[in-house]
XYZ file of C-alpha atoms in Angstrom:
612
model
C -14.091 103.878 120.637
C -16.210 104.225 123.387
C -15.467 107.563 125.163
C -13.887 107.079 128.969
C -15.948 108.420 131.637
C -18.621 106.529 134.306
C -19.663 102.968 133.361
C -20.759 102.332 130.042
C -22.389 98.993 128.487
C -20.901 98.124 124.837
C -21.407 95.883 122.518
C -18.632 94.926 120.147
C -20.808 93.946 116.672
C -18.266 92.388 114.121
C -19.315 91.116 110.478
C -17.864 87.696 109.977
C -19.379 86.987 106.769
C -17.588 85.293 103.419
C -16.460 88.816 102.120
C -14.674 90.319 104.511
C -12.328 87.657 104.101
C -11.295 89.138 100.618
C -8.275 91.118 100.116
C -5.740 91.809 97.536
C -2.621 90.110 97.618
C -0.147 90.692 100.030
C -2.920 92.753 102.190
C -4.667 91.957 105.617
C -8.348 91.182 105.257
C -10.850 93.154 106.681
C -11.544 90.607 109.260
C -8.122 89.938 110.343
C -8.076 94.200 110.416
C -11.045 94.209 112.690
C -10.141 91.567 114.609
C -7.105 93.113 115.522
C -9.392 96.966 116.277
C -11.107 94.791 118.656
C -8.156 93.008 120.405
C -6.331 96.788 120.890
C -9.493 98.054 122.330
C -10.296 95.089 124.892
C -6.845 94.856 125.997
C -6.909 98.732 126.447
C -10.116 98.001 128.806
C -8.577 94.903 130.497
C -5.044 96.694 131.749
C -7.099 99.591 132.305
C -9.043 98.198 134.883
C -12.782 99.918 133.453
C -15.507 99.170 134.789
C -17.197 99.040 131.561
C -19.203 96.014 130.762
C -18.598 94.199 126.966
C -20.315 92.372 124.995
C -19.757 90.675 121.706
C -22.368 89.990 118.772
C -21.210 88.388 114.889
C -23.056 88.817 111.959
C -22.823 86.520 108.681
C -22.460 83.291 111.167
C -22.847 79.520 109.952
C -25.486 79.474 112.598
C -27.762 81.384 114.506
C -28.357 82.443 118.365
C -30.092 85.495 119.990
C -33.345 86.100 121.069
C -35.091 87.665 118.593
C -34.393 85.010 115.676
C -37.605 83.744 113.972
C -37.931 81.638 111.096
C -37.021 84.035 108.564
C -35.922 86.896 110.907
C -32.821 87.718 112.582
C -30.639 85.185 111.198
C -27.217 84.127 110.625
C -26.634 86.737 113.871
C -24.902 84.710 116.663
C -24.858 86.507 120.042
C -21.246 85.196 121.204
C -20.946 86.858 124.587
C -22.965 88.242 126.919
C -22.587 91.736 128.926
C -20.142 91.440 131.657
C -16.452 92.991 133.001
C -13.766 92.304 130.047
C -10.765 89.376 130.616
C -8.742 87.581 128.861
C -11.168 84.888 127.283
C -12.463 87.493 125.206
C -8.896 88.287 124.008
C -8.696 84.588 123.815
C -12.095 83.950 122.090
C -11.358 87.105 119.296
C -7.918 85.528 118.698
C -8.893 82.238 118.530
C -12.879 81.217 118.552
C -13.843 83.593 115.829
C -13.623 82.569 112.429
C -14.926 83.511 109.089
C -18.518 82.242 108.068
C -20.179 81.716 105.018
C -23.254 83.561 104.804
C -24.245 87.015 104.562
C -26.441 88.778 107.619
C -28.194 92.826 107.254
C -26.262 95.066 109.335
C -29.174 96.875 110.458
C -30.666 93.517 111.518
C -27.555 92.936 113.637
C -28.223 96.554 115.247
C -31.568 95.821 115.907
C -29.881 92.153 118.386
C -27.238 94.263 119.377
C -30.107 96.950 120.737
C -31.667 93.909 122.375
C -28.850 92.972 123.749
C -28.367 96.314 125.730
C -32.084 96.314 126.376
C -32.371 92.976 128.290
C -28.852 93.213 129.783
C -28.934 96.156 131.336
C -31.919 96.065 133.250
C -31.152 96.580 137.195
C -27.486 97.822 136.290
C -26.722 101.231 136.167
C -24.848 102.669 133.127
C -24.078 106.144 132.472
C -23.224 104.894 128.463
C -24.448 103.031 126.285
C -22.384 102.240 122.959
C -22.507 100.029 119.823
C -19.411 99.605 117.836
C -20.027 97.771 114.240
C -17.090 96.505 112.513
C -18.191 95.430 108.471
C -17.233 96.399 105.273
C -20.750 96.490 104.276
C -20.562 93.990 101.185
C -24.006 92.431 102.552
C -27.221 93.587 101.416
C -29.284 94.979 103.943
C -33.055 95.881 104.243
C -33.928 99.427 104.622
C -37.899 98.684 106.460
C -36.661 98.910 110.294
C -34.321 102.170 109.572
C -36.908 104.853 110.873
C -37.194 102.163 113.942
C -33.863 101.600 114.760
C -32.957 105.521 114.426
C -35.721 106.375 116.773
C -34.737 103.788 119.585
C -31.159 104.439 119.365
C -32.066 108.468 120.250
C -35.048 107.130 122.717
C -32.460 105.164 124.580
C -29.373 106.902 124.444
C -27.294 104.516 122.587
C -24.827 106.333 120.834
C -22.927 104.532 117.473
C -20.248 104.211 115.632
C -18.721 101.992 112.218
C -15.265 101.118 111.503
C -15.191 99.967 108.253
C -11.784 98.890 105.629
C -11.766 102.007 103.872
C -12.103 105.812 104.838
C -15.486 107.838 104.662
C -15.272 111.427 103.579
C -18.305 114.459 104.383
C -18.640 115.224 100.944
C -18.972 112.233 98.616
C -19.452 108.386 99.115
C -15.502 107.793 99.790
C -13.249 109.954 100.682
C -10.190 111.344 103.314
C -10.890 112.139 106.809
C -8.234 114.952 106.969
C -5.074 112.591 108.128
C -2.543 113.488 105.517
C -1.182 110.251 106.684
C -4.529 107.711 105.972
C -4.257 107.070 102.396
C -0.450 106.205 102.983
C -0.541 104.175 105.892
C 0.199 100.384 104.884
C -3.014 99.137 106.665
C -5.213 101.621 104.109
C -7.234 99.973 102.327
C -7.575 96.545 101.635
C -9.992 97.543 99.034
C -8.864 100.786 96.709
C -11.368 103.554 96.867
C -11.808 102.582 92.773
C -12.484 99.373 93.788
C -15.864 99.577 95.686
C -18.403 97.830 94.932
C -21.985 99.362 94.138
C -23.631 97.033 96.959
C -20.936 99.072 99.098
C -21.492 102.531 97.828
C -24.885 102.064 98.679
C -23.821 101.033 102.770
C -21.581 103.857 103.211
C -24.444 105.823 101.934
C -27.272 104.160 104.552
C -24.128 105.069 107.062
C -24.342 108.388 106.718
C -27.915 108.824 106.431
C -27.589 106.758 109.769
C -24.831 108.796 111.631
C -26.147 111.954 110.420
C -30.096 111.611 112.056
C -28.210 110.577 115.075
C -25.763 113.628 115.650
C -26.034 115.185 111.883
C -22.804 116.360 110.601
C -20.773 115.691 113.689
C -22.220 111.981 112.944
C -19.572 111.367 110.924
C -16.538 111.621 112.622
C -18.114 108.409 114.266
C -16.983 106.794 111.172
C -13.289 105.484 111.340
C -11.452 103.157 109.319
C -9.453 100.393 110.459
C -6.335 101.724 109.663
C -7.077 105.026 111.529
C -8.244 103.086 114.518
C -5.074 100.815 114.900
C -3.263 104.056 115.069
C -5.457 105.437 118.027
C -5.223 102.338 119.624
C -1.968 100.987 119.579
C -0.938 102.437 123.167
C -2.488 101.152 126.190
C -4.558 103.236 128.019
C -3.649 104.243 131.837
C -6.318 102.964 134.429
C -8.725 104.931 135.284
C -8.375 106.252 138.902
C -11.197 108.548 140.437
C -9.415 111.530 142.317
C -10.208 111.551 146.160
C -10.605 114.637 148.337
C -8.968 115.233 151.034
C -10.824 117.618 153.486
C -8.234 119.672 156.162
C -8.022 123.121 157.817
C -5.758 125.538 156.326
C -4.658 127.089 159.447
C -2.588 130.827 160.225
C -1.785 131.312 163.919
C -4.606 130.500 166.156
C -7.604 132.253 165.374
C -7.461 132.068 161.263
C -8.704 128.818 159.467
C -9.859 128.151 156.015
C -11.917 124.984 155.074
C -9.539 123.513 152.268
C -10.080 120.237 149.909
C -7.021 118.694 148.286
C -6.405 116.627 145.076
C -3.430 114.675 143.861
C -2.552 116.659 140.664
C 0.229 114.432 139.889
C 1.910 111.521 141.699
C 4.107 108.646 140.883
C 2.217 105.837 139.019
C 3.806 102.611 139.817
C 3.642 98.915 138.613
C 0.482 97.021 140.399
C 2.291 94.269 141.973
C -0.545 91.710 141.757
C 2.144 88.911 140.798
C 0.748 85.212 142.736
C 3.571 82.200 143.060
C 1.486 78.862 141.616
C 2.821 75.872 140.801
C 4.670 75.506 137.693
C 2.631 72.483 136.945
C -1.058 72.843 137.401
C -1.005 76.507 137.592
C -2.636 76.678 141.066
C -1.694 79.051 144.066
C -3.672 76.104 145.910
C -0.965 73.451 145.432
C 1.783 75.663 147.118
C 2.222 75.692 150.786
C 4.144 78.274 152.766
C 5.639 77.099 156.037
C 8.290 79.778 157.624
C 10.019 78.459 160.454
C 12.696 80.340 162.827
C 15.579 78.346 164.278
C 18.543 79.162 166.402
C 21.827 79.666 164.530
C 23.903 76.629 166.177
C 24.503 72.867 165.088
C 21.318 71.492 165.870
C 19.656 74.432 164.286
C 17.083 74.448 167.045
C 13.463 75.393 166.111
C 12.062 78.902 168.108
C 8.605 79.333 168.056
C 7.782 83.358 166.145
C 6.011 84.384 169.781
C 9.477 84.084 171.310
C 11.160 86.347 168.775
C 11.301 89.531 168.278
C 13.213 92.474 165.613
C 17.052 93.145 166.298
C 18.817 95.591 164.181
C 22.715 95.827 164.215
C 25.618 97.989 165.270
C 28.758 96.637 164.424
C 28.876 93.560 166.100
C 26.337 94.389 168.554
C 22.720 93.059 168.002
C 19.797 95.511 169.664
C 16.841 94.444 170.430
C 13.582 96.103 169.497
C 10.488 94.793 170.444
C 7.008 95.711 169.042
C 6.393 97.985 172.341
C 9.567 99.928 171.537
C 8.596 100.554 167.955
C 5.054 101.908 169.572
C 6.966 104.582 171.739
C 9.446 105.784 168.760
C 6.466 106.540 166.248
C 5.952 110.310 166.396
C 2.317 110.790 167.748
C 0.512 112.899 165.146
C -3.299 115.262 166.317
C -4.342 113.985 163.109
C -4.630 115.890 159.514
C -2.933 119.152 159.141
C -2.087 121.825 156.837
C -0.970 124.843 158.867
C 1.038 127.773 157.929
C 4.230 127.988 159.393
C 5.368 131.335 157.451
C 5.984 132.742 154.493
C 9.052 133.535 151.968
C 10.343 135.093 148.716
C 9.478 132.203 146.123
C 13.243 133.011 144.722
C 14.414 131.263 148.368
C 12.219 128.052 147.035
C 14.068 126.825 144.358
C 12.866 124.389 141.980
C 15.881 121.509 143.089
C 14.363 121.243 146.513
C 11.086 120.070 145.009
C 10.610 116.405 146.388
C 8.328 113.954 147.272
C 5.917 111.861 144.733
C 3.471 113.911 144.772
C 1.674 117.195 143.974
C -1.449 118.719 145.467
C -4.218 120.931 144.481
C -5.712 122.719 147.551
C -9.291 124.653 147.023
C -11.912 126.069 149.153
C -14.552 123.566 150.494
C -17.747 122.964 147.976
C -20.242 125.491 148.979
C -18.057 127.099 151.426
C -18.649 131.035 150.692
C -16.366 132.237 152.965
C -13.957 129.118 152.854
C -13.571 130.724 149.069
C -13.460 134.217 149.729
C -10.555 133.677 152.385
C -8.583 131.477 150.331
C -8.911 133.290 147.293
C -7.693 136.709 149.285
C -4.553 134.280 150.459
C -3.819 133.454 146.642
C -4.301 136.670 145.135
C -1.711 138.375 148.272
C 0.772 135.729 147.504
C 0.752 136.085 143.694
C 1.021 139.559 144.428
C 3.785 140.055 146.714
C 5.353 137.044 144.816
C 5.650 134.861 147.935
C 5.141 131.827 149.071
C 3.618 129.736 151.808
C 5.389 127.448 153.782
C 3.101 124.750 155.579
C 3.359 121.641 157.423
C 1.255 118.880 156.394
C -0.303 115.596 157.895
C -1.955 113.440 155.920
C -3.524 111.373 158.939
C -2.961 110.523 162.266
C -0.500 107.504 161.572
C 1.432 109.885 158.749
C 4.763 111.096 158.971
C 4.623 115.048 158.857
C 6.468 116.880 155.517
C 7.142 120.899 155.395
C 6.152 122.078 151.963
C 5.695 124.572 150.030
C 1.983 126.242 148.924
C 2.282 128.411 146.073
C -0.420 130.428 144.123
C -1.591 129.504 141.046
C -4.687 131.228 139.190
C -5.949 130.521 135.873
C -8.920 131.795 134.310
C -11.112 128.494 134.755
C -9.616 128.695 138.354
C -7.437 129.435 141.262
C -5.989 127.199 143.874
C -2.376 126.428 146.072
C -0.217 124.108 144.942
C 1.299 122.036 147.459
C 5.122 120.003 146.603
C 6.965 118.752 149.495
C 10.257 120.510 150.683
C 13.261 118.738 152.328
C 14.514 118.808 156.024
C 18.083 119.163 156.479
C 18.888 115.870 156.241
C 17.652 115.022 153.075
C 19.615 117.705 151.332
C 23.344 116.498 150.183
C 26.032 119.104 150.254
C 28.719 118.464 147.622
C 32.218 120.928 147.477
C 33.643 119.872 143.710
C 36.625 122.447 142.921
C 35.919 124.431 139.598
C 37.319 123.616 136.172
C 38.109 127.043 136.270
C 41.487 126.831 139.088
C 43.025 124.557 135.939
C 44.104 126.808 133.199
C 44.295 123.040 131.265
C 40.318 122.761 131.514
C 39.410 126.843 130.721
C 37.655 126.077 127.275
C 37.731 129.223 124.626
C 35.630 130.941 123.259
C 34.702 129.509 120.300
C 34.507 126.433 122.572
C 31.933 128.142 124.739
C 29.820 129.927 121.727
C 29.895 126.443 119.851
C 28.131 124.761 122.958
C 25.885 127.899 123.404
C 24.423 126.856 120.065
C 24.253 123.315 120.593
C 21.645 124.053 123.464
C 19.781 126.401 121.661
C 19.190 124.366 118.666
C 18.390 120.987 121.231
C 15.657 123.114 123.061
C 12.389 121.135 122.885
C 10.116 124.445 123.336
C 9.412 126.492 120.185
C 8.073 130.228 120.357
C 6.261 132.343 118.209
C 7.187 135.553 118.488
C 4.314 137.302 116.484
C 1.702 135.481 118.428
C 3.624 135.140 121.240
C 3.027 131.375 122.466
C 4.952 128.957 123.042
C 4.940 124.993 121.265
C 6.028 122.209 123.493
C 7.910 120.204 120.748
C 8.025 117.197 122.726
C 4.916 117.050 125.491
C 5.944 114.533 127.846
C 2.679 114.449 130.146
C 1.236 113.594 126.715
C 3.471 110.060 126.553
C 2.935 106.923 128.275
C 5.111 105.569 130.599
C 7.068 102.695 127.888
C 7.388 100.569 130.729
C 3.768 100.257 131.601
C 3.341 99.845 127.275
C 5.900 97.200 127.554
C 4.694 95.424 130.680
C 1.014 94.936 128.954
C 2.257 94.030 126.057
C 3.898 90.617 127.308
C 1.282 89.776 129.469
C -0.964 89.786 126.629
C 1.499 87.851 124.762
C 2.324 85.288 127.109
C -1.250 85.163 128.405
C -2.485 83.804 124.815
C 0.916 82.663 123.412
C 2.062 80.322 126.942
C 4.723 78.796 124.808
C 6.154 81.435 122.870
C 8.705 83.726 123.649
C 7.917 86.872 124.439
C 8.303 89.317 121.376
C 10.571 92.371 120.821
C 8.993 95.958 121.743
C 6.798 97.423 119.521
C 8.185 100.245 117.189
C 5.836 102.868 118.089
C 7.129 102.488 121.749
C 10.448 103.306 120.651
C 9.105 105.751 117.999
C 7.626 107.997 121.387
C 11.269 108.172 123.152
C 12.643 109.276 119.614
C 13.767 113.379 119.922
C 11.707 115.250 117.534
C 12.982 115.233 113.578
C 12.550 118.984 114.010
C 15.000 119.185 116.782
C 17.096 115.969 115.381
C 17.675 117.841 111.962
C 18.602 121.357 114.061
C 21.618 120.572 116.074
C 23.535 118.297 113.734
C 25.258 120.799 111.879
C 26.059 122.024 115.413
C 27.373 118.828 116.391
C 29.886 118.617 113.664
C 31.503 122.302 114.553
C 31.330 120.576 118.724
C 33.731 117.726 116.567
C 35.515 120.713 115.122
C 36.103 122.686 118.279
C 37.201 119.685 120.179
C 39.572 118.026 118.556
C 39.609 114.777 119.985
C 43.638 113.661 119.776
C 44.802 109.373 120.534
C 46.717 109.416 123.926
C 49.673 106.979 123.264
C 50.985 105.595 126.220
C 54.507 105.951 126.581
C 56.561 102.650 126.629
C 58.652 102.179 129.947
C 62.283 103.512 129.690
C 65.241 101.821 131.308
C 67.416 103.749 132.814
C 70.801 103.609 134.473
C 68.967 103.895 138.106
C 67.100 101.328 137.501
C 69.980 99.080 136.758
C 72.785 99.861 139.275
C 70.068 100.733 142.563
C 71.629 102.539 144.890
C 73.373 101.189 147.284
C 70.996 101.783 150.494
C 68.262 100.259 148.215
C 71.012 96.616 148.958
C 70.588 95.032 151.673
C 70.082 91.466 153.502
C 66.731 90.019 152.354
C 65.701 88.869 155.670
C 66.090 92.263 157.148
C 63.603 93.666 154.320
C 61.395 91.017 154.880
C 61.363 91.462 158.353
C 59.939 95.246 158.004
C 57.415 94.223 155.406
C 56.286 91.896 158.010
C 56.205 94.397 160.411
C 54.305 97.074 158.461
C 51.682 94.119 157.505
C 51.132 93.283 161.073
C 50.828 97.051 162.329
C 47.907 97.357 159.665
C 46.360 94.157 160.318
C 46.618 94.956 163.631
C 44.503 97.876 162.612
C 42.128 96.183 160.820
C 41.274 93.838 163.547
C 40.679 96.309 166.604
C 40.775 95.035 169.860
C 39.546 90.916 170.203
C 39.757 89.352 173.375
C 36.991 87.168 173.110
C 35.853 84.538 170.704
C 32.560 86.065 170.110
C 29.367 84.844 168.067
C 29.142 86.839 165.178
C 32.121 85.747 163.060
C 34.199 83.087 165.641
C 36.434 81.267 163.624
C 38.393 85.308 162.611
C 38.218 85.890 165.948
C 40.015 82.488 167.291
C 42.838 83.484 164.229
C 43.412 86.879 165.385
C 43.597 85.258 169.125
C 46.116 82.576 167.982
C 48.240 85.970 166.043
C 47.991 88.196 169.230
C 51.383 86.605 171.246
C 51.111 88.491 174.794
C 46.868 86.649 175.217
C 46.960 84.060 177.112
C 44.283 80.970 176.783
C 42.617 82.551 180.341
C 41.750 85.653 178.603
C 40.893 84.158 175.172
């Protein structure tokens, strides 16, 4: 698909005609298979929030409509939608408006419109990309006059290419694999069998090449996918696209050393857009809801209080405060603005990894085309790498920001160096728990079998693999490389209830359960280990002992005898002393909760109705 980056114009060109609608039975078509390429990739630009512009153009149509049709030129090639921002009546139109035709159209006739289109629509715009994607399974004949024509406008205007087509296309010969031990396996592959091609198709697949190849020779075709390969590329959503801003400061030591610094979010908490509007369940329209708040006065007559005369109150106990808008002004801590400054410096053992907080992490480099902004900061890194230390900093974002203490620590690779900033808790954020230690209860000490057994468990669950003899390291299961399933989840039933209304919404998708699964390396590893855990801790049914009846519990003793008003009596009494606790001291029937205090009134004997 179109590679991300800066805005790109592309045209979605899709071959509709009367063979793509053959299959074998018991197999998806290759116009079902490219509709659904097309629906992944527009709902991938849609949640994504690109900027990218999308049109769509079909080939083999009953009919015909783009500009460049004459009367024996250009036809059958409808020009369905025009350049603009993607939405949901594309999804709508792919799933529902596009339907198989009749006729047959060229494919390098439909490249020639789709060129047009591009042309004439992106005049005045600015595009950093622009990108054809033709989706056929080249059964059509096609005309081979235009090809030097169409190869030397593509490279004169920059319009890169690329064909997804029902089958896969190997370097070598006509057919072929593309390397994925998985493609000729994978249920989707291929509605026709490589045996199976037809000699109007050998000959495409061939004018492909020759195509791809004067374009961007042999790295032309890896611009050739097949469906299959494509659904598998596609089937998670991508994340939107978010341009990093910098965030310009002083990196300050003392009074008389600053460094011009910039700063970028390296990683921070992505979070569900809450762009949810209330609209009437009816007609669908935020217009036909309207919001009235209005503040009364908590008594019988509910009295109405206009919002000037109110103002915020927070609790304590019983006790409302007041806290008007002027108050909240004179609590806010008054910040000078953006800061970064150096408070001091310690051992990065003292900063351990469990007081890392906060939602986000910063990258903090020298100013662009700051000589001596780099020189100082790079002499900062370098001495705290060295001396293994750390920096410990307060930081500002703006004026109106709260203020954090954090930690900067060095990090240098060989494309580059820079501080990393995380966030450090104050001492009230920190929670101090005293447990006492399995070890004081000789019933809890496990053994050492026990311990080894465990040992092993954790070994064989580690998700990191090294190679000794080339000493690196394999991150089994890279979780900055897996989408967030919530996000894949959320998309998915807004697309479904967006063009299913009615439906219910459908169960999650396999592969988003597939991507929490442990790896089958790691899966396989420890389960031998889990059956000596089973072994080691024998696991024994605690039967509860039935209730004996003894001879005490028959004849009570005789001090336990008594009259049953006197026992009553002192269970009264003890009730009262701890309601009495309960209730504190109420000599008033206040406002908060009157109708307890009138009962604890009535209870309390020595009150009389004057002080009530």
């Amino acid at each position: 698909m179109a590679r991300s980056g800066n805005k790109a114009a592309v045209v979605l060109c899709m071959d509709v005609g009367s063979a793509m609608s053959n299959s074998l039975p018991g197999e998806e078509s290759p116009f079902e298979l490219a509709k659904k390429v097309m629906t992944m990739f527009v709902q991938r630009q849609v949640f994504a929030e690109s900027r990218d512009e999308v049109a769509l153009v079909l080939f083999g149509t009953d009919g015909t409509e783009n500009a460049l049709a004459g009367k024996d030129q250009y036809q059958n090639i409808t020009v369905h939608r025009h350049l603009m921002l993607p939405d949901f009546d594309l999804l709508e139109d792919i799933e529902r408006k596009i339907q198989p035709g009749s006729q047959q159209a060229d494919f390098l006739d439909a490249l020639i419109v789709c060129m047009d289109v591009i042309q004439q629509e992106t005049v005045g715009k600015k595009f950093e990309k622009k990108h054809i994607e033709v989706f056929t399974d080249l059964s059509s004949p096609f005309s081979k006059d235009q090809l030097d024509v169409i190869i030397h406008n593509l490279k004169k205007f920059g319009i890169s290419l690329q064909f997804f087509l029902p089958f896969p296309v190997g370097k070598e010969d006509g057919t072929g694999d593309r390397g994925d031990g998985n493609s000729s396996s994978d249920h989707h592959e291929p509605s026709f069998p490589l045996k199976g091609i037809t000699e109007q198709q050998k000959e495409g697949i061939r004018m492909v090449k020759k195509v791809m190849m004067s374009l961007e020779g042999e790295d032309g075709l890896d611009e050739i996918y097949s469906f299959s390969e494509s659904l598998r590329q596609l089937c998670v959503f991508k994340k939107i696209e978010k341009r990093s801003i910098p965030w310009s400061c002083m990196l300050t030591i003392g009074s008389s050393l600053s460094i011009k610094i910039v700063a970028y979010k390296s990683i921070i908490q992505e979070r569900v857009k809450k762009s949810w509007t209330v609209v009437d369940a009816r007609t669908l329209k935020k217009e036909d809801l309207q919001k009235e708040t209005v503040y009364c006065l908590n008594d019988d007559n509910e009295t109405e209080v206009p919002k000037e005369d109110t103002i915020q109150g927070f609790r304590y106990g019983s006790d409302i405060v007041p806290f008007s808008k002027v108050d909240e002004e004179h609590m806010k801590y008054k910040s000078e603005g953006k800061c970064f400054s150096v408070l001091g410096f310690c051992r990065s053992s003292q900063v351990h990894r469990r007081y890392f907080m906060g939602n986000q992490v910063l990258k903090v480099f020298a100013a662009k085309d700051d000589e001596a902004a780099a020189v100082a900061l790079s002499s900062l890194i370098h001495a705290l790498d060295e001396l293994d230390m750390v920096a410990v900093v307060r930081y500002a974002y703006d004026r109106k920001a709260h203020p954090q203490v954090g930690a900067a620590l060095p990090y240098i690779k060989d494309a580059y160096e820079c501080l990393i900033y995380v966030q450090l808790p104050f001492m009230e954020d920190l929670r101090q728990y005293m447990f006492s230690s399995l070890k004081n209860n000789k019933k809890y000490i496990p053994t050492e079998a026990q311990l080894s057994a465990v040992d092993a468990l954790i070994d064989s669950m580690s998700l990191v693999k090294k190679d000794e003899k080339e000493d690196t390291i394999e991150d089994l299961f890279p979780t900055s490389k897996i989408p967030n399933p919530q996000f894949q989840r959320l998309f998915q039933c807004l697309l479904h209830r967006a063009l299913h209304p009615q439906e219910p919404l459908p169960p999650i998708q396999q592969h988003i359960l597939n991507m929490l699964d442990p790896p089958t390396e790691v899966t396989a590893k420890c389960q031998i280990l889990l059956s000596k855990i089973k072994t080691v801790f024998p696991l024994t049914e605690a039967i509860k002992k039935k209730d004996q009846v003894t001879a005490q519990n028959i004849f009570q003793d005789n001090h336990e005898e008594g009259p049953t008003s006197k026992k009553l009596k002192t269970e009264e009494g003890e009730a009262c002393f701890s309601i009495s606790l309960a209730e504190g001291s109420v000599t008033s029937v206040g406002s908060v909760n009157p109708a307890e205090d009138f009962r604890v009134l009535v209870r309390q004997k020595k009150a009389t109705f004057e002080e009530g």
